[in-house]
PDB file of C-alpha atoms in Angstrom:
ATOM      1  CA  UNK X   1       9.135 132.739 -38.720  1.00 54.00           C
ATOM      2  CA  UNK X   2      11.907 133.419 -41.227  1.00 66.00           C
ATOM      3  CA  UNK X   3      11.320 137.187 -41.130  1.00 71.00           C
ATOM      4  CA  UNK X   4      11.505 137.257 -37.344  1.00 81.00           C
ATOM      5  CA  UNK X   5      14.758 135.274 -37.408  1.00 84.00           C
ATOM      6  CA  UNK X   6      16.288 137.672 -39.924  1.00 86.00           C
ATOM      7  CA  UNK X   7      15.193 140.606 -37.752  1.00 89.00           C
ATOM      8  CA  UNK X   8      16.892 139.105 -34.707  1.00 91.00           C
ATOM      9  CA  UNK X   9      20.034 138.368 -36.740  1.00 90.00           C
ATOM     10  CA  UNK X  10      20.040 141.961 -37.987  1.00 92.00           C
ATOM     11  CA  UNK X  11      19.938 143.294 -34.424  1.00 92.00           C
ATOM     12  CA  UNK X  12      22.672 140.906 -33.334  1.00 93.00           C
ATOM     13  CA  UNK X  13      24.757 141.834 -36.337  1.00 92.00           C
ATOM     14  CA  UNK X  14      24.511 145.514 -35.457  1.00 94.00           C
ATOM     15  CA  UNK X  15      25.425 144.708 -31.854  1.00 95.00           C
ATOM     16  CA  UNK X  16      28.420 142.680 -33.028  1.00 94.00           C
ATOM     17  CA  UNK X  17      29.371 145.574 -35.319  1.00 94.00           C
ATOM     18  CA  UNK X  18      29.229 147.966 -32.369  1.00 95.00           C
ATOM     19  CA  UNK X  19      31.514 145.736 -30.301  1.00 95.00           C
ATOM     20  CA  UNK X  20      33.858 145.314 -33.249  1.00 95.00           C
ATOM     21  CA  UNK X  21      33.828 149.078 -33.715  1.00 94.00           C
ATOM     22  CA  UNK X  22      35.029 149.580 -30.148  1.00 95.00           C
ATOM     23  CA  UNK X  23      38.041 147.348 -30.777  1.00 96.00           C
ATOM     24  CA  UNK X  24      38.681 149.019 -34.133  1.00 94.00           C
ATOM     25  CA  UNK X  25      38.536 152.458 -32.496  1.00 94.00           C
ATOM     26  CA  UNK X  26      41.166 151.389 -29.971  1.00 94.00           C
ATOM     27  CA  UNK X  27      43.467 150.253 -32.773  1.00 93.00           C
ATOM     28  CA  UNK X  28      42.766 153.375 -34.822  1.00 91.00           C
ATOM     29  CA  UNK X  29      43.552 155.635 -31.876  1.00 92.00           C
ATOM     30  CA  UNK X  30      46.729 153.838 -30.794  1.00 91.00           C
ATOM     31  CA  UNK X  31      48.142 152.852 -34.180  1.00 90.00           C
ATOM     32  CA  UNK X  32      46.413 155.143 -36.659  1.00 85.00           C
ATOM     33  CA  UNK X  33      46.553 158.563 -35.010  1.00 86.00           C
ATOM     34  CA  UNK X  34      50.369 158.918 -34.891  1.00 86.00           C
ATOM     35  CA  UNK X  35      50.787 158.762 -38.703  1.00 84.00           C
ATOM     36  CA  UNK X  36      47.788 161.083 -39.114  1.00 82.00           C
ATOM     37  CA  UNK X  37      49.419 163.599 -36.775  1.00 83.00           C
ATOM     38  CA  UNK X  38      52.668 163.165 -38.681  1.00 82.00           C
ATOM     39  CA  UNK X  39      50.994 163.852 -42.015  1.00 80.00           C
ATOM     40  CA  UNK X  40      49.318 166.957 -40.591  1.00 78.00           C
ATOM     41  CA  UNK X  41      52.698 168.171 -39.350  1.00 79.00           C
ATOM     42  CA  UNK X  42      54.188 167.640 -42.812  1.00 74.00           C
ATOM     43  CA  UNK X  43      51.288 169.524 -44.380  1.00 75.00           C
ATOM     44  CA  UNK X  44      51.614 172.442 -41.942  1.00 71.00           C
ATOM     45  CA  UNK X  45      55.364 172.637 -42.479  1.00 73.00           C
ATOM     46  CA  UNK X  46      54.888 172.695 -46.255  1.00 71.00           C
ATOM     47  CA  UNK X  47      52.160 175.336 -45.984  1.00 64.00           C
ATOM     48  CA  UNK X  48      54.377 177.510 -43.774  1.00 72.00           C
ATOM     49  CA  UNK X  49      57.249 177.147 -46.226  1.00 69.00           C
ATOM     50  CA  UNK X  50      55.034 178.083 -49.183  1.00 62.00           C
ATOM     51  CA  UNK X  51      53.646 181.092 -47.304  1.00 65.00           C
ATOM     52  CA  UNK X  52      57.127 182.262 -46.390  1.00 68.00           C
ATOM     53  CA  UNK X  53      58.272 181.936 -50.002  1.00 67.00           C
ATOM     54  CA  UNK X  54      55.259 183.889 -51.244  1.00 64.00           C
ATOM     55  CA  UNK X  55      55.831 186.567 -48.602  1.00 62.00           C
ATOM     56  CA  UNK X  56      59.473 186.919 -49.547  1.00 62.00           C
ATOM     57  CA  UNK X  57      58.612 187.027 -53.252  1.00 57.00           C
ATOM     58  CA  UNK X  58      56.444 190.087 -52.708  1.00 56.00           C
ATOM     59  CA  UNK X  59      59.253 191.883 -50.903  1.00 49.00           C
ATOM     60  CA  UNK X  60      57.426 191.744 -47.578  1.00 48.00           C
ATOM     61  CA  UNK X  61      54.634 193.965 -48.813  1.00 44.00           C
ATOM     62  CA  UNK X  62      51.899 191.328 -48.490  1.00 46.00           C
ATOM     63  CA  UNK X  63      51.029 190.114 -45.045  1.00 44.00           C
ATOM     64  CA  UNK X  64      50.659 186.432 -44.457  1.00 43.00           C
ATOM     65  CA  UNK X  65      47.052 185.297 -44.404  1.00 46.00           C
ATOM     66  CA  UNK X  66      45.702 184.217 -41.086  1.00 48.00           C
ATOM     67  CA  UNK X  67      44.971 180.548 -40.744  1.00 50.00           C
ATOM     68  CA  UNK X  68      41.322 179.624 -40.730  1.00 53.00           C
ATOM     69  CA  UNK X  69      40.062 178.573 -37.359  1.00 58.00           C
ATOM     70  CA  UNK X  70      39.083 174.886 -37.222  1.00 62.00           C
ATOM     71  CA  UNK X  71      35.417 174.188 -36.584  1.00 67.00           C
ATOM     72  CA  UNK X  72      36.384 171.064 -34.648  1.00 63.00           C
ATOM     73  CA  UNK X  73      39.666 170.957 -32.772  1.00 71.00           C
ATOM     74  CA  UNK X  74      42.189 168.231 -33.487  1.00 71.00           C
ATOM     75  CA  UNK X  75      41.846 166.636 -30.005  1.00 72.00           C
ATOM     76  CA  UNK X  76      38.095 166.291 -30.545  1.00 73.00           C
ATOM     77  CA  UNK X  77      38.633 164.888 -34.039  1.00 75.00           C
ATOM     78  CA  UNK X  78      41.037 162.236 -32.763  1.00 70.00           C
ATOM     79  CA  UNK X  79      38.793 161.110 -29.884  1.00 79.00           C
ATOM     80  CA  UNK X  80      35.054 161.742 -30.019  1.00 85.00           C
ATOM     81  CA  UNK X  81      35.001 162.305 -33.775  1.00 84.00           C
ATOM     82  CA  UNK X  82      37.036 159.191 -34.505  1.00 87.00           C
ATOM     83  CA  UNK X  83      34.968 157.089 -32.110  1.00 89.00           C
ATOM     84  CA  UNK X  84      31.683 158.263 -33.619  1.00 90.00           C
ATOM     85  CA  UNK X  85      32.819 157.563 -37.155  1.00 91.00           C
ATOM     86  CA  UNK X  86      34.223 154.104 -36.419  1.00 92.00           C
ATOM     87  CA  UNK X  87      31.248 153.012 -34.296  1.00 94.00           C
ATOM     88  CA  UNK X  88      28.667 154.148 -36.858  1.00 94.00           C
ATOM     89  CA  UNK X  89      30.713 152.432 -39.562  1.00 93.00           C
ATOM     90  CA  UNK X  90      30.861 149.221 -37.507  1.00 93.00           C
ATOM     91  CA  UNK X  91      27.126 149.177 -36.772  1.00 94.00           C
ATOM     92  CA  UNK X  92      26.221 149.802 -40.422  1.00 94.00           C
ATOM     93  CA  UNK X  93      28.546 147.135 -41.771  1.00 92.00           C
ATOM     94  CA  UNK X  94      27.441 144.744 -39.038  1.00 91.00           C
ATOM     95  CA  UNK X  95      23.829 145.071 -40.127  1.00 91.00           C
ATOM     96  CA  UNK X  96      24.682 144.594 -43.800  1.00 92.00           C
ATOM     97  CA  UNK X  97      26.888 141.596 -43.027  1.00 92.00           C
ATOM     98  CA  UNK X  98      24.090 140.059 -40.929  1.00 91.00           C
ATOM     99  CA  UNK X  99      21.723 140.300 -43.897  1.00 90.00           C
ATOM    100  CA  UNK X 100      24.363 138.718 -46.136  1.00 90.00           C
ATOM    101  CA  UNK X 101      24.784 135.961 -43.535  1.00 90.00           C
ATOM    102  CA  UNK X 102      21.029 135.332 -43.540  1.00 88.00           C
ATOM    103  CA  UNK X 103      21.134 134.850 -47.297  1.00 85.00           C
ATOM    104  CA  UNK X 104      24.290 132.697 -47.286  1.00 83.00           C
ATOM    105  CA  UNK X 105      23.283 130.365 -44.442  1.00 82.00           C
ATOM    106  CA  UNK X 106      22.596 126.939 -45.926  1.00 77.00           C
ATOM    107  CA  UNK X 107      23.298 128.117 -49.488  1.00 74.00           C
ATOM    108  CA  UNK X 108      27.103 127.899 -49.547  1.00 71.00           C
ATOM    109  CA  UNK X 109      27.473 124.461 -48.010  1.00 67.00           C
ATOM    110  CA  UNK X 110      26.576 122.632 -44.852  1.00 72.00           C
ATOM    111  CA  UNK X 111      28.468 124.978 -42.548  1.00 77.00           C
ATOM    112  CA  UNK X 112      27.448 125.794 -39.012  1.00 85.00           C
ATOM    113  CA  UNK X 113      26.196 129.315 -38.211  1.00 88.00           C
ATOM    114  CA  UNK X 114      29.548 130.147 -36.633  1.00 89.00           C
ATOM    115  CA  UNK X 115      31.516 128.978 -39.685  1.00 90.00           C
ATOM    116  CA  UNK X 116      29.112 130.775 -42.027  1.00 89.00           C
ATOM    117  CA  UNK X 117      29.608 133.985 -40.039  1.00 91.00           C
ATOM    118  CA  UNK X 118      33.375 133.637 -40.401  1.00 92.00           C
ATOM    119  CA  UNK X 119      33.098 133.007 -44.150  1.00 91.00           C
ATOM    120  CA  UNK X 120      30.719 135.951 -44.580  1.00 91.00           C
ATOM    121  CA  UNK X 121      33.042 138.294 -42.674  1.00 92.00           C
ATOM    122  CA  UNK X 122      36.071 137.084 -44.666  1.00 93.00           C
ATOM    123  CA  UNK X 123      34.242 137.571 -47.969  1.00 91.00           C
ATOM    124  CA  UNK X 124      33.032 141.039 -46.931  1.00 91.00           C
ATOM    125  CA  UNK X 125      36.506 142.103 -45.804  1.00 93.00           C
ATOM    126  CA  UNK X 126      38.035 140.859 -49.060  1.00 93.00           C
ATOM    127  CA  UNK X 127      35.530 142.394 -51.462  1.00 92.00           C
ATOM    128  CA  UNK X 128      34.621 145.595 -49.624  1.00 91.00           C
ATOM    129  CA  UNK X 129      38.057 146.587 -48.373  1.00 92.00           C
ATOM    130  CA  UNK X 130      41.073 144.431 -49.318  1.00 94.00           C
ATOM    131  CA  UNK X 131      40.626 144.325 -53.098  1.00 93.00           C
ATOM    132  CA  UNK X 132      39.892 148.093 -53.415  1.00 93.00           C
ATOM    133  CA  UNK X 133      42.770 148.767 -50.998  1.00 92.00           C
ATOM    134  CA  UNK X 134      45.205 146.885 -53.238  1.00 92.00           C
ATOM    135  CA  UNK X 135      44.239 149.065 -56.204  1.00 91.00           C
ATOM    136  CA  UNK X 136      43.713 152.355 -54.392  1.00 89.00           C
ATOM    137  CA  UNK X 137      45.537 152.175 -51.029  1.00 88.00           C
ATOM    138  CA  UNK X 138      44.585 154.523 -48.222  1.00 84.00           C
ATOM    139  CA  UNK X 139      46.364 157.853 -47.955  1.00 83.00           C
ATOM    140  CA  UNK X 140      46.583 160.319 -45.062  1.00 78.00           C
ATOM    141  CA  UNK X 141      44.319 163.377 -45.219  1.00 72.00           C
ATOM    142  CA  UNK X 142      45.360 166.366 -47.317  1.00 65.00           C
ATOM    143  CA  UNK X 143      48.409 164.744 -48.944  1.00 70.00           C
ATOM    144  CA  UNK X 144      46.965 164.473 -52.464  1.00 65.00           C
ATOM    145  CA  UNK X 145      45.904 166.904 -55.134  1.00 67.00           C
ATOM    146  CA  UNK X 146      42.660 168.538 -53.890  1.00 69.00           C
ATOM    147  CA  UNK X 147      41.521 169.167 -57.471  1.00 69.00           C
ATOM    148  CA  UNK X 148      41.161 165.430 -58.189  1.00 71.00           C
ATOM    149  CA  UNK X 149      39.642 164.249 -54.913  1.00 77.00           C
ATOM    150  CA  UNK X 150      36.228 163.806 -56.546  1.00 79.00           C
ATOM    151  CA  UNK X 151      37.655 161.643 -59.318  1.00 81.00           C
ATOM    152  CA  UNK X 152      39.684 159.574 -56.867  1.00 81.00           C
ATOM    153  CA  UNK X 153      36.653 159.007 -54.650  1.00 84.00           C
ATOM    154  CA  UNK X 154      34.579 157.906 -57.641  1.00 88.00           C
ATOM    155  CA  UNK X 155      37.242 155.425 -58.736  1.00 88.00           C
ATOM    156  CA  UNK X 156      37.501 153.991 -55.230  1.00 89.00           C
ATOM    157  CA  UNK X 157      33.764 153.368 -54.902  1.00 91.00           C
ATOM    158  CA  UNK X 158      33.674 151.984 -58.448  1.00 93.00           C
ATOM    159  CA  UNK X 159      36.353 149.495 -57.427  1.00 92.00           C
ATOM    160  CA  UNK X 160      34.292 148.495 -54.382  1.00 93.00           C
ATOM    161  CA  UNK X 161      31.219 147.946 -56.581  1.00 94.00           C
ATOM    162  CA  UNK X 162      33.168 145.872 -59.094  1.00 94.00           C
ATOM    163  CA  UNK X 163      34.782 143.818 -56.347  1.00 93.00           C
ATOM    164  CA  UNK X 164      31.444 143.020 -54.687  1.00 93.00           C
ATOM    165  CA  UNK X 165      29.794 142.125 -58.011  1.00 94.00           C
ATOM    166  CA  UNK X 166      32.721 139.911 -58.999  1.00 93.00           C
ATOM    167  CA  UNK X 167      32.615 138.234 -55.595  1.00 91.00           C
ATOM    168  CA  UNK X 168      28.899 137.489 -55.955  1.00 89.00           C
ATOM    169  CA  UNK X 169      29.539 136.195 -59.457  1.00 91.00           C
ATOM    170  CA  UNK X 170      32.271 133.898 -58.151  1.00 89.00           C
ATOM    171  CA  UNK X 171      29.906 132.438 -55.548  1.00 86.00           C
ATOM    172  CA  UNK X 172      27.211 131.818 -58.169  1.00 87.00           C
ATOM    173  CA  UNK X 173      29.735 130.229 -60.535  1.00 88.00           C
ATOM    174  CA  UNK X 174      31.055 127.999 -57.761  1.00 84.00           C
ATOM    175  CA  UNK X 175      27.573 126.731 -56.941  1.00 83.00           C
ATOM    176  CA  UNK X 176      26.818 125.937 -60.577  1.00 87.00           C
ATOM    177  CA  UNK X 177      30.132 124.147 -61.096  1.00 86.00           C
ATOM    178  CA  UNK X 178      29.862 122.110 -57.891  1.00 82.00           C
ATOM    179  CA  UNK X 179      27.655 119.302 -59.313  1.00 83.00           C
ATOM    180  CA  UNK X 180      30.166 118.646 -62.099  1.00 87.00           C
ATOM    181  CA  UNK X 181      33.502 119.401 -60.420  1.00 85.00           C
ATOM    182  CA  UNK X 182      32.782 118.813 -56.752  1.00 83.00           C
ATOM    183  CA  UNK X 183      32.770 121.458 -54.046  1.00 78.00           C
ATOM    184  CA  UNK X 184      36.551 121.739 -53.683  1.00 83.00           C
ATOM    185  CA  UNK X 185      37.400 121.976 -57.399  1.00 87.00           C
ATOM    186  CA  UNK X 186      34.450 124.300 -58.024  1.00 84.00           C
ATOM    187  CA  UNK X 187      35.631 126.608 -55.238  1.00 85.00           C
ATOM    188  CA  UNK X 188      39.146 126.676 -56.689  1.00 90.00           C
ATOM    189  CA  UNK X 189      37.830 127.423 -60.177  1.00 91.00           C
ATOM    190  CA  UNK X 190      35.542 130.194 -58.920  1.00 89.00           C
ATOM    191  CA  UNK X 191      38.345 131.693 -56.844  1.00 91.00           C
ATOM    192  CA  UNK X 192      40.716 131.651 -59.804  1.00 94.00           C
ATOM    193  CA  UNK X 193      38.084 133.327 -61.963  1.00 93.00           C
ATOM    194  CA  UNK X 194      37.616 136.018 -59.310  1.00 93.00           C
ATOM    195  CA  UNK X 195      41.367 136.695 -59.204  1.00 94.00           C
ATOM    196  CA  UNK X 196      41.581 136.942 -62.992  1.00 95.00           C
ATOM    197  CA  UNK X 197      38.569 139.277 -63.191  1.00 94.00           C
ATOM    198  CA  UNK X 198      39.986 141.500 -60.436  1.00 94.00           C
ATOM    199  CA  UNK X 199      43.319 141.591 -62.256  1.00 94.00           C
ATOM    200  CA  UNK X 200      41.587 142.781 -65.420  1.00 94.00           C
ATOM    201  CA  UNK X 201      39.776 145.484 -63.424  1.00 92.00           C
ATOM    202  CA  UNK X 202      43.120 146.594 -61.952  1.00 92.00           C
ATOM    203  CA  UNK X 203      44.601 146.796 -65.449  1.00 92.00           C
ATOM    204  CA  UNK X 204      41.799 148.810 -67.039  1.00 91.00           C
ATOM    205  CA  UNK X 205      40.966 151.232 -64.220  1.00 90.00           C
ATOM    206  CA  UNK X 206      43.267 154.294 -64.079  1.00 88.00           C
ATOM    207  CA  UNK X 207      45.780 154.766 -61.289  1.00 84.00           C
ATOM    208  CA  UNK X 208      45.664 157.575 -58.747  1.00 77.00           C
ATOM    209  CA  UNK X 209      49.024 159.084 -59.605  1.00 72.00           C
ATOM    210  CA  UNK X 210      48.290 162.320 -57.744  1.00 68.00           C
ATOM    211  CA  UNK X 211      46.943 160.722 -54.561  1.00 70.00           C
ATOM    212  CA  UNK X 212      50.197 161.550 -52.750  1.00 75.00           C
ATOM    213  CA  UNK X 213      52.223 164.711 -53.217  1.00 75.00           C
ATOM    214  CA  UNK X 214      55.810 164.382 -54.328  1.00 73.00           C
ATOM    215  CA  UNK X 215      58.227 164.458 -51.424  1.00 75.00           C
ATOM    216  CA  UNK X 216      55.824 163.065 -48.841  1.00 78.00           C
ATOM    217  CA  UNK X 217      57.765 160.756 -46.463  1.00 81.00           C
ATOM    218  CA  UNK X 218      57.455 157.181 -47.711  1.00 82.00           C
ATOM    219  CA  UNK X 219      57.871 155.710 -44.231  1.00 87.00           C
ATOM    220  CA  UNK X 220      55.005 157.816 -42.885  1.00 85.00           C
ATOM    221  CA  UNK X 221      52.796 156.806 -45.817  1.00 86.00           C
ATOM    222  CA  UNK X 222      53.586 153.118 -45.258  1.00 90.00           C
ATOM    223  CA  UNK X 223      52.852 153.434 -41.536  1.00 90.00           C
ATOM    224  CA  UNK X 224      49.459 155.000 -42.245  1.00 90.00           C
ATOM    225  CA  UNK X 225      48.490 152.305 -44.742  1.00 90.00           C
ATOM    226  CA  UNK X 226      49.506 149.486 -42.418  1.00 93.00           C
ATOM    227  CA  UNK X 227      47.469 151.111 -39.630  1.00 92.00           C
ATOM    228  CA  UNK X 228      44.431 151.424 -41.915  1.00 92.00           C
ATOM    229  CA  UNK X 229      44.689 147.763 -42.850  1.00 94.00           C
ATOM    230  CA  UNK X 230      45.078 146.772 -39.187  1.00 94.00           C
ATOM    231  CA  UNK X 231      41.892 148.646 -38.233  1.00 94.00           C
ATOM    232  CA  UNK X 232      39.890 146.783 -40.866  1.00 94.00           C
ATOM    233  CA  UNK X 233      41.371 143.397 -39.953  1.00 95.00           C
ATOM    234  CA  UNK X 234      40.484 143.902 -36.293  1.00 95.00           C
ATOM    235  CA  UNK X 235      36.998 145.170 -37.161  1.00 96.00           C
ATOM    236  CA  UNK X 236      36.072 142.169 -39.298  1.00 95.00           C
ATOM    237  CA  UNK X 237      37.839 139.584 -37.127  1.00 95.00           C
ATOM    238  CA  UNK X 238      36.052 140.726 -33.970  1.00 96.00           C
ATOM    239  CA  UNK X 239      32.745 140.909 -35.853  1.00 95.00           C
ATOM    240  CA  UNK X 240      33.194 137.353 -37.135  1.00 95.00           C
ATOM    241  CA  UNK X 241      33.891 136.042 -33.634  1.00 95.00           C
ATOM    242  CA  UNK X 242      31.132 137.934 -31.813  1.00 95.00           C
ATOM    243  CA  UNK X 243      28.445 137.515 -34.458  1.00 94.00           C
ATOM    244  CA  UNK X 244      29.392 133.863 -34.916  1.00 93.00           C
ATOM    245  CA  UNK X 245      28.770 133.204 -31.234  1.00 93.00           C
ATOM    246  CA  UNK X 246      25.479 135.138 -31.233  1.00 93.00           C
ATOM    247  CA  UNK X 247      24.227 133.431 -34.396  1.00 90.00           C
ATOM    248  CA  UNK X 248      25.245 130.005 -33.139  1.00 90.00           C
ATOM    249  CA  UNK X 249      23.332 130.510 -29.887  1.00 90.00           C
ATOM    250  CA  UNK X 250      20.259 131.648 -31.794  1.00 86.00           C
ATOM    251  CA  UNK X 251      20.211 129.069 -34.578  1.00 84.00           C
ATOM    252  CA  UNK X 252      21.862 125.955 -33.157  1.00 76.00           C
ATOM    253  CA  UNK X 253      18.984 125.085 -30.756  1.00 63.00           C
ATOM    254  CA  UNK X 254      16.475 125.451 -33.594  1.00 56.00           C
ATOM    255  CA  UNK X 255      18.569 123.223 -35.824  1.00 50.00           C
ATOM    256  CA  UNK X 256      18.796 120.604 -33.083  1.00 47.00           C
ATOM    257  CA  UNK X 257      15.027 120.690 -32.544  1.00 49.00           C
ATOM    258  CA  UNK X 258      14.413 120.289 -36.273  1.00 46.00           C
ATOM    259  CA  UNK X 259      16.807 117.339 -36.467  1.00 46.00           C
ATOM    260  CA  UNK X 260      15.127 115.722 -33.477  1.00 48.00           C
ATOM    261  CA  UNK X 261      11.698 116.142 -35.075  1.00 46.00           C
ATOM    262  CA  UNK X 262      12.925 114.507 -38.278  1.00 42.00           C
ATOM    263  CA  UNK X 263      14.580 111.657 -36.400  1.00 45.00           C
ATOM    264  CA  UNK X 264      11.516 110.959 -34.225  1.00 49.00           C
ATOM    265  CA  UNK X 265       9.793 107.772 -35.451  1.00 50.00           C
ATOM    266  CA  UNK X 266       6.249 108.072 -36.724  1.00 43.00           C
ATOM    267  CA  UNK X 267       3.567 106.653 -34.421  1.00 46.00           C
ATOM    268  CA  UNK X 268       2.288 103.166 -35.298  1.00 42.00           C
ATOM    269  CA  UNK X 269      -1.444 103.063 -35.885  1.00 41.00           C
ATOM    270  CA  UNK X 270      -3.719 100.259 -34.787  1.00 37.00           C
TER     271      UNK X 270
END
């Protein structure tokens, strides 16, 4: 019975992730593509300037190298490519969040399925995206040092892993402190511990000093980061709403039937 319920929740979570991905794609296309196009224009202008300087330095003897033809055109990247990436991302995260919801339901307090879905989405957004974003904020493509992209990627995923582990640890600590401190005080203590642990991780992990080239427009960088944050906020907010409704419809009738069975008086014999 439990396995079948988890399977249904998984499917509904992936469906909610797909719907959330559609909304996130709309935001990414409308808000996110302009700063991406701007960063590409800055990169092309810098490349043209460097090529012209190199050409002039050789006294015009060396011909400028032809630009490599793109395998996928920019219009396709910004439409079909972007949609595919965001939708696959939404479905995958929706399935993972549904499994986390299945584990959290009934274990983090007497919340309804809808409230548990909202708490799960908020926790996932905070640990998987917001905390790593604060340490290693998003940058437009091709604006950093290409020689350190592997190191920067490793640090980013390490920050995600640490954030998730610290979040799980905070939940466990809150549950263990609840009998002594009460739910509210235990939640505050666990949250404070999470903030302190994240602060220590921020202090000890190295910064990405070469993630953005010198001279890149600060306004364009800020616009891209705000757009990236907006996409994630919309993705998780829509997922929380849609999955909350789907989970409530699935689980609330079963909860009501169980309560009615418990409340039904036992038959009197004789």
